[in-house]
């Protein structure tokens, strides 16, 4: 039997020097070649580099906790890929139940719309009214005279003592008892509502049947979960905010969770970037390309290298690259901001990355687009990588 050929891999196991578009993050980070991040780690210490990249005893795992920089990066550079990486908190639709108070409000309104059930007092009154229509039992009497008076009131068929015979109390009471047994027994008028309903069914089964057709009111006490189940019992399609948010937090796809507030902040940052006269043109230029991967050989060392600038574009033969950086500098005075950003570039070795970008990706100019991420204070600053910086 001929064996089925395995499908070719979408990406090579070894990347030859060159330019590659659309390489997935996981493929790029596992590919051959030293990245600028690895060079930066070596500059921390060779021990750290060895632990992280050789022995891999230091593992930096992707966290589901939002990094605002990553979200802004996606919105500014690749908004079309936002849903693939991030899971945005669902909007709560109008009319959804959000609090215990809204649940209770629904339950109260539902209960008020139901036909009223007979209360225990209502049922008791009906039973007492029925009992009042029944003929009273004849008293046995506490004396012979009282007993004789009751005996005389019996229907003739129960006056069984022959005339001329002595009317003893015992004989008369026997006749009275015989008569009383034939009388309908009164129904009980005490007990729970259910017990009273059982008595009412004896004398008015139709009314009890009608009562059984009525919907019982929902319980208004218990935990929030109890109230949710009560509402679901009469409206299974109802939307609960808690359930929507719980499903979102379960995050079965392992995406980065983004709250509505975080998204709002990121969208404001995106707006500030796009409205900036220079940053906006770079980020929306028709010839721009984002996250393009380059592989090459360092001429001085012969080492394989790889780089991935955030943004590149060709303007009349001039190749320009840029990296987008979110930063928190709300308390830096405006006149000292540029110097502070230059210090940030040196401290974080951004200039090293830029030098590798320019050499490996053949860029003529390189810029950093800084944007402040502090709430409602999103200034934008653009710094060019000077020759002096690139040579450091």
PDB file of N, CA and C in Angstrom, residues 250-319:
ATOM      1  N   UNK A 250     -14.421  32.386  32.197  1.00  0.00           N
ATOM      2  CA  UNK A 250     -13.937  31.006  32.032  1.00  0.00           C
ATOM      3  C   UNK A 250     -12.878  30.932  30.942  1.00  0.00           C
ATOM      4  N   UNK A 251     -13.012  31.776  29.923  1.00  0.00           N
ATOM      5  CA  UNK A 251     -11.953  31.964  28.925  1.00  0.00           C
ATOM      6  C   UNK A 251     -11.468  30.638  28.359  1.00  0.00           C
ATOM      7  N   UNK A 252     -12.386  29.862  27.823  1.00  0.00           N
ATOM      8  CA  UNK A 252     -12.047  28.523  27.332  1.00  0.00           C
ATOM      9  C   UNK A 252     -11.047  28.547  26.180  1.00  0.00           C
ATOM     10  N   UNK A 253     -10.964  29.665  25.457  1.00  0.00           N
ATOM     11  CA  UNK A 253     -10.039  29.748  24.323  1.00  0.00           C
ATOM     12  C   UNK A 253      -8.667  30.270  24.725  1.00  0.00           C
ATOM     13  N   UNK A 254      -8.491  30.613  25.996  1.00  0.00           N
ATOM     14  CA  UNK A 254      -7.183  31.052  26.471  1.00  0.00           C
ATOM     15  C   UNK A 254      -6.733  32.398  25.938  1.00  0.00           C
ATOM     16  N   UNK A 255      -7.678  33.257  25.615  1.00  0.00           N
ATOM     17  CA  UNK A 255      -7.317  34.585  25.113  1.00  0.00           C
ATOM     18  C   UNK A 255      -7.027  35.531  26.280  1.00  0.00           C
ATOM     19  N   UNK A 256      -6.508  36.709  25.951  1.00  0.00           N
ATOM     20  CA  UNK A 256      -6.266  37.728  26.968  1.00  0.00           C
ATOM     21  C   UNK A 256      -7.585  38.457  27.226  1.00  0.00           C
ATOM     22  N   UNK A 257      -7.993  38.506  28.492  1.00  0.00           N
ATOM     23  CA  UNK A 257      -9.264  39.128  28.845  1.00  0.00           C
ATOM     24  C   UNK A 257      -9.126  40.646  28.917  1.00  0.00           C
ATOM     25  N   UNK A 258     -10.087  41.336  28.326  1.00  0.00           N
ATOM     26  CA  UNK A 258     -10.079  42.802  28.292  1.00  0.00           C
ATOM     27  C   UNK A 258     -11.419  43.304  28.810  1.00  0.00           C
ATOM     28  N   UNK A 259     -11.392  44.114  29.865  1.00  0.00           N
ATOM     29  CA  UNK A 259     -12.639  44.682  30.373  1.00  0.00           C
ATOM     30  C   UNK A 259     -13.092  45.821  29.468  1.00  0.00           C
ATOM     31  N   UNK A 260     -14.363  46.218  29.618  1.00  0.00           N
ATOM     32  CA  UNK A 260     -14.870  47.339  28.814  1.00  0.00           C
ATOM     33  C   UNK A 260     -14.091  48.614  29.121  1.00  0.00           C
ATOM     34  N   UNK A 261     -13.706  48.795  30.400  1.00  0.00           N
ATOM     35  CA  UNK A 261     -12.952  49.987  30.780  1.00  0.00           C
ATOM     36  C   UNK A 261     -11.574  49.978  30.128  1.00  0.00           C
ATOM     37  N   UNK A 262     -10.914  48.821  30.137  1.00  0.00           N
ATOM     38  CA  UNK A 262      -9.592  48.718  29.509  1.00  0.00           C
ATOM     39  C   UNK A 262      -9.681  48.971  28.008  1.00  0.00           C
ATOM     40  N   UNK A 263     -10.720  48.426  27.386  1.00  0.00           N
ATOM     41  CA  UNK A 263     -10.891  48.649  25.950  1.00  0.00           C
ATOM     42  C   UNK A 263     -11.122  50.126  25.666  1.00  0.00           C
ATOM     43  N   UNK A 264     -11.909  50.777  26.519  1.00  0.00           N
ATOM     44  CA  UNK A 264     -12.166  52.207  26.338  1.00  0.00           C
ATOM     45  C   UNK A 264     -10.870  53.006  26.410  1.00  0.00           C
ATOM     46  N   UNK A 265     -10.022  52.676  27.389  1.00  0.00           N
ATOM     47  CA  UNK A 265      -8.729  53.362  27.509  1.00  0.00           C
ATOM     48  C   UNK A 265      -7.876  53.116  26.275  1.00  0.00           C
ATOM     49  N   UNK A 266      -7.821  51.858  25.831  1.00  0.00           N
ATOM     50  CA  UNK A 266      -7.005  51.518  24.663  1.00  0.00           C
ATOM     51  C   UNK A 266      -7.514  52.214  23.403  1.00  0.00           C
ATOM     52  N   UNK A 267      -8.824  52.318  23.262  1.00  0.00           N
ATOM     53  CA  UNK A 267      -9.390  53.006  22.095  1.00  0.00           C
ATOM     54  C   UNK A 267      -9.069  54.499  22.129  1.00  0.00           C
ATOM     55  N   UNK A 268      -9.037  55.079  23.331  1.00  0.00           N
ATOM     56  CA  UNK A 268      -8.644  56.486  23.452  1.00  0.00           C
ATOM     57  C   UNK A 268      -7.181  56.677  23.058  1.00  0.00           C
ATOM     58  N   UNK A 269      -6.336  55.706  23.437  1.00  0.00           N
ATOM     59  CA  UNK A 269      -4.921  55.771  23.051  1.00  0.00           C
ATOM     60  C   UNK A 269      -4.793  55.628  21.537  1.00  0.00           C
ATOM     61  N   UNK A 270      -5.537  54.677  20.974  1.00  0.00           N
ATOM     62  CA  UNK A 270      -5.534  54.501  19.517  1.00  0.00           C
ATOM     63  C   UNK A 270      -5.948  55.798  18.821  1.00  0.00           C
ATOM     64  N   UNK A 271      -6.973  56.449  19.351  1.00  0.00           N
ATOM     65  CA  UNK A 271      -7.464  57.703  18.773  1.00  0.00           C
ATOM     66  C   UNK A 271      -6.369  58.776  18.820  1.00  0.00           C
ATOM     67  N   UNK A 272      -5.671  58.860  19.955  1.00  0.00           N
ATOM     68  CA  UNK A 272      -4.595  59.847  20.085  1.00  0.00           C
ATOM     69  C   UNK A 272      -3.490  59.583  19.066  1.00  0.00           C
ATOM     70  N   UNK A 273      -3.173  58.311  18.850  1.00  0.00           N
ATOM     71  CA  UNK A 273      -2.130  57.955  17.878  1.00  0.00           C
ATOM     72  C   UNK A 273      -2.551  58.321  16.458  1.00  0.00           C
ATOM     73  N   UNK A 274      -3.772  57.957  16.105  1.00  0.00           N
ATOM     74  CA  UNK A 274      -4.223  58.183  14.731  1.00  0.00           C
ATOM     75  C   UNK A 274      -4.440  59.662  14.432  1.00  0.00           C
ATOM     76  N   UNK A 275      -4.737  60.445  15.469  1.00  0.00           N
ATOM     77  CA  UNK A 275      -4.952  61.876  15.257  1.00  0.00           C
ATOM     78  C   UNK A 275      -3.648  62.673  15.288  1.00  0.00           C
ATOM     79  N   UNK A 276      -2.566  62.039  15.714  1.00  0.00           N
ATOM     80  CA  UNK A 276      -1.273  62.733  15.720  1.00  0.00           C
ATOM     81  C   UNK A 276      -0.820  62.924  14.268  1.00  0.00           C
ATOM     82  N   UNK A 277      -0.369  64.127  13.904  1.00  0.00           N
ATOM     83  CA  UNK A 277      -0.068  64.399  12.488  1.00  0.00           C
ATOM     84  C   UNK A 277       0.986  63.488  11.875  1.00  0.00           C
ATOM     85  N   UNK A 278       1.969  63.080  12.657  1.00  0.00           N
ATOM     86  CA  UNK A 278       3.027  62.212  12.107  1.00  0.00           C
ATOM     87  C   UNK A 278       2.744  60.740  12.379  1.00  0.00           C
ATOM     88  N   UNK A 279       2.441  60.414  13.636  1.00  0.00           N
ATOM     89  CA  UNK A 279       2.174  59.014  13.983  1.00  0.00           C
ATOM     90  C   UNK A 279       1.008  58.468  13.177  1.00  0.00           C
ATOM     91  N   UNK A 280      -0.033  59.286  13.001  1.00  0.00           N
ATOM     92  CA  UNK A 280      -1.193  58.842  12.240  1.00  0.00           C
ATOM     93  C   UNK A 280      -0.841  58.473  10.815  1.00  0.00           C
ATOM     94  N   UNK A 281       0.037  59.268  10.181  1.00  0.00           N
ATOM     95  CA  UNK A 281       0.440  58.977   8.797  1.00  0.00           C
ATOM     96  C   UNK A 281       1.254  57.692   8.721  1.00  0.00           C
ATOM     97  N   UNK A 282       2.136  57.488   9.699  1.00  0.00           N
ATOM     98  CA  UNK A 282       2.947  56.265   9.695  1.00  0.00           C
ATOM     99  C   UNK A 282       2.067  55.026   9.887  1.00  0.00           C
ATOM    100  N   UNK A 283       1.131  55.120  10.830  1.00  0.00           N
ATOM    101  CA  UNK A 283       0.316  53.954  11.177  1.00  0.00           C
ATOM    102  C   UNK A 283      -0.725  53.606  10.120  1.00  0.00           C
ATOM    103  N   UNK A 284      -1.096  54.578   9.298  1.00  0.00           N
ATOM    104  CA  UNK A 284      -2.147  54.330   8.297  1.00  0.00           C
ATOM    105  C   UNK A 284      -1.635  54.441   6.865  1.00  0.00           C
ATOM    106  N   UNK A 285      -0.331  54.539   6.690  1.00  0.00           N
ATOM    107  CA  UNK A 285       0.231  54.704   5.342  1.00  0.00           C
ATOM    108  C   UNK A 285      -0.149  53.505   4.466  1.00  0.00           C
ATOM    109  N   UNK A 286      -0.578  53.747   3.239  1.00  0.00           N
ATOM    110  CA  UNK A 286      -1.031  52.637   2.376  1.00  0.00           C
ATOM    111  C   UNK A 286       0.048  51.603   2.081  1.00  0.00           C
ATOM    112  N   UNK A 287       1.323  51.985   2.146  1.00  0.00           N
ATOM    113  CA  UNK A 287       2.391  51.024   1.834  1.00  0.00           C
ATOM    114  C   UNK A 287       2.958  50.356   3.084  1.00  0.00           C
ATOM    115  N   UNK A 288       2.342  50.584   4.215  1.00  0.00           N
ATOM    116  CA  UNK A 288       2.894  50.048   5.462  1.00  0.00           C
ATOM    117  C   UNK A 288       2.753  48.530   5.520  1.00  0.00           C
ATOM    118  N   UNK A 289       3.649  47.908   6.239  1.00  0.00           N
ATOM    119  CA  UNK A 289       3.564  46.478   6.537  1.00  0.00           C
ATOM    120  C   UNK A 289       3.893  46.316   8.014  1.00  0.00           C
ATOM    121  N   UNK A 290       3.207  45.394   8.675  1.00  0.00           N
ATOM    122  CA  UNK A 290       3.423  45.227  10.112  1.00  0.00           C
ATOM    123  C   UNK A 290       3.888  43.809  10.414  1.00  0.00           C
ATOM    124  N   UNK A 291       4.705  43.723  11.471  1.00  0.00           N
ATOM    125  CA  UNK A 291       5.173  42.425  11.972  1.00  0.00           C
ATOM    126  C   UNK A 291       5.805  41.565  10.874  1.00  0.00           C
ATOM    127  N   UNK A 292       6.605  42.192  10.025  1.00  0.00           N
ATOM    128  CA  UNK A 292       7.333  41.434   8.997  1.00  0.00           C
ATOM    129  C   UNK A 292       8.611  40.880   9.623  1.00  0.00           C
ATOM    130  N   UNK A 293       8.902  39.620   9.358  1.00  0.00           N
ATOM    131  CA  UNK A 293      10.069  38.967   9.953  1.00  0.00           C
ATOM    132  C   UNK A 293      11.235  38.965   8.966  1.00  0.00           C
ATOM    133  N   UNK A 294      12.420  39.264   9.492  1.00  0.00           N
ATOM    134  CA  UNK A 294      13.645  39.253   8.686  1.00  0.00           C
ATOM    135  C   UNK A 294      14.663  38.323   9.336  1.00  0.00           C
ATOM    136  N   UNK A 295      15.320  37.538   8.505  1.00  0.00           N
ATOM    137  CA  UNK A 295      16.382  36.652   8.961  1.00  0.00           C
ATOM    138  C   UNK A 295      17.649  37.006   8.191  1.00  0.00           C
ATOM    139  N   UNK A 296      18.767  36.997   8.896  1.00  0.00           N
ATOM    140  CA  UNK A 296      20.014  37.371   8.237  1.00  0.00           C
ATOM    141  C   UNK A 296      21.230  36.854   8.996  1.00  0.00           C
ATOM    142  N   UNK A 297      22.407  37.276   8.533  1.00  0.00           N
ATOM    143  CA  UNK A 297      23.685  36.904   9.139  1.00  0.00           C
ATOM    144  C   UNK A 297      24.404  38.184   9.548  1.00  0.00           C
ATOM    145  N   UNK A 298      24.832  38.245  10.810  1.00  0.00           N
ATOM    146  CA  UNK A 298      25.595  39.404  11.260  1.00  0.00           C
ATOM    147  C   UNK A 298      26.999  39.339  10.659  1.00  0.00           C
ATOM    148  N   UNK A 299      27.383  40.397   9.952  1.00  0.00           N
ATOM    149  CA  UNK A 299      28.660  40.387   9.225  1.00  0.00           C
ATOM    150  C   UNK A 299      29.857  40.300  10.161  1.00  0.00           C
ATOM    151  N   UNK A 300      29.793  40.948  11.308  1.00  0.00           N
ATOM    152  CA  UNK A 300      30.955  40.975  12.204  1.00  0.00           C
ATOM    153  C   UNK A 300      31.159  39.650  12.922  1.00  0.00           C
ATOM    154  N   UNK A 301      30.066  39.005  13.346  1.00  0.00           N
ATOM    155  CA  UNK A 301      30.197  37.787  14.156  1.00  0.00           C
ATOM    156  C   UNK A 301      29.871  36.511  13.390  1.00  0.00           C
ATOM    157  N   UNK A 302      29.164  36.637  12.275  1.00  0.00           N
ATOM    158  CA  UNK A 302      28.734  35.456  11.537  1.00  0.00           C
ATOM    159  C   UNK A 302      27.537  34.763  12.158  1.00  0.00           C
ATOM    160  N   UNK A 303      26.959  35.369  13.204  1.00  0.00           N
ATOM    161  CA  UNK A 303      25.803  34.767  13.870  1.00  0.00           C
ATOM    162  C   UNK A 303      24.525  34.992  13.068  1.00  0.00           C
ATOM    163  N   UNK A 304      23.632  33.996  13.127  1.00  0.00           N
ATOM    164  CA  UNK A 304      22.310  34.173  12.533  1.00  0.00           C
ATOM    165  C   UNK A 304      21.494  35.112  13.424  1.00  0.00           C
ATOM    166  N   UNK A 305      20.798  36.034  12.803  1.00  0.00           N
ATOM    167  CA  UNK A 305      19.973  36.976  13.563  1.00  0.00           C
ATOM    168  C   UNK A 305      18.579  37.031  12.943  1.00  0.00           C
ATOM    169  N   UNK A 306      17.634  37.463  13.754  1.00  0.00           N
ATOM    170  CA  UNK A 306      16.266  37.676  13.262  1.00  0.00           C
ATOM    171  C   UNK A 306      15.688  38.916  13.937  1.00  0.00           C
ATOM    172  N   UNK A 307      14.898  39.653  13.182  1.00  0.00           N
ATOM    173  CA  UNK A 307      14.280  40.868  13.719  1.00  0.00           C
ATOM    174  C   UNK A 307      12.841  40.960  13.228  1.00  0.00           C
ATOM    175  N   UNK A 308      12.071  41.757  13.947  1.00  0.00           N
ATOM    176  CA  UNK A 308      10.662  41.906  13.583  1.00  0.00           C
ATOM    177  C   UNK A 308      10.173  43.292  14.004  1.00  0.00           C
ATOM    178  N   UNK A 309      10.450  44.316  13.209  1.00  0.00           N
ATOM    179  CA  UNK A 309       9.968  45.655  13.563  1.00  0.00           C
ATOM    180  C   UNK A 309       8.441  45.701  13.540  1.00  0.00           C
ATOM    181  N   UNK A 310       7.882  46.555  14.394  1.00  0.00           N
ATOM    182  CA  UNK A 310       6.421  46.687  14.429  1.00  0.00           C
ATOM    183  C   UNK A 310       5.868  47.140  13.085  1.00  0.00           C
ATOM    184  N   UNK A 311       6.573  48.089  12.461  1.00  0.00           N
ATOM    185  CA  UNK A 311       6.032  48.752  11.278  1.00  0.00           C
ATOM    186  C   UNK A 311       7.156  49.073  10.310  1.00  0.00           C
ATOM    187  N   UNK A 312       6.881  48.902   9.027  1.00  0.00           N
ATOM    188  CA  UNK A 312       7.836  49.333   8.002  1.00  0.00           C
ATOM    189  C   UNK A 312       7.049  49.881   6.822  1.00  0.00           C
ATOM    190  N   UNK A 313       7.660  50.819   6.135  1.00  0.00           N
ATOM    191  CA  UNK A 313       7.023  51.341   4.926  1.00  0.00           C
ATOM    192  C   UNK A 313       8.090  51.900   3.996  1.00  0.00           C
ATOM    193  N   UNK A 314       7.718  51.964   2.739  1.00  0.00           N
ATOM    194  CA  UNK A 314       8.625  52.453   1.698  1.00  0.00           C
ATOM    195  C   UNK A 314       8.058  53.754   1.153  1.00  0.00           C
ATOM    196  N   UNK A 315       8.818  54.823   1.315  1.00  0.00           N
ATOM    197  CA  UNK A 315       8.373  56.138   0.847  1.00  0.00           C
ATOM    198  C   UNK A 315       9.340  56.639  -0.221  1.00  0.00           C
ATOM    199  N   UNK A 316       9.003  56.342  -1.465  1.00  0.00           N
ATOM    200  CA  UNK A 316       9.840  56.790  -2.569  1.00  0.00           C
ATOM    201  C   UNK A 316      11.245  56.230  -2.523  1.00  0.00           C
ATOM    202  N   UNK A 317      11.359  54.969  -2.161  1.00  0.00           N
ATOM    203  CA  UNK A 317      12.673  54.341  -2.093  1.00  0.00           C
ATOM    204  C   UNK A 317      13.338  54.458  -0.738  1.00  0.00           C
ATOM    205  N   UNK A 318      12.781  55.259   0.148  1.00  0.00           N
ATOM    206  CA  UNK A 318      13.317  55.399   1.503  1.00  0.00           C
ATOM    207  C   UNK A 318      12.588  54.414   2.412  1.00  0.00           C
ATOM    208  N   UNK A 319      13.344  53.463   2.958  1.00  0.00           N
ATOM    209  CA  UNK A 319      12.739  52.441   3.825  1.00  0.00           C
ATOM    210  C   UNK A 319      12.752  52.923   5.274  1.00  0.00           C
TER     211      UNK A 319
END
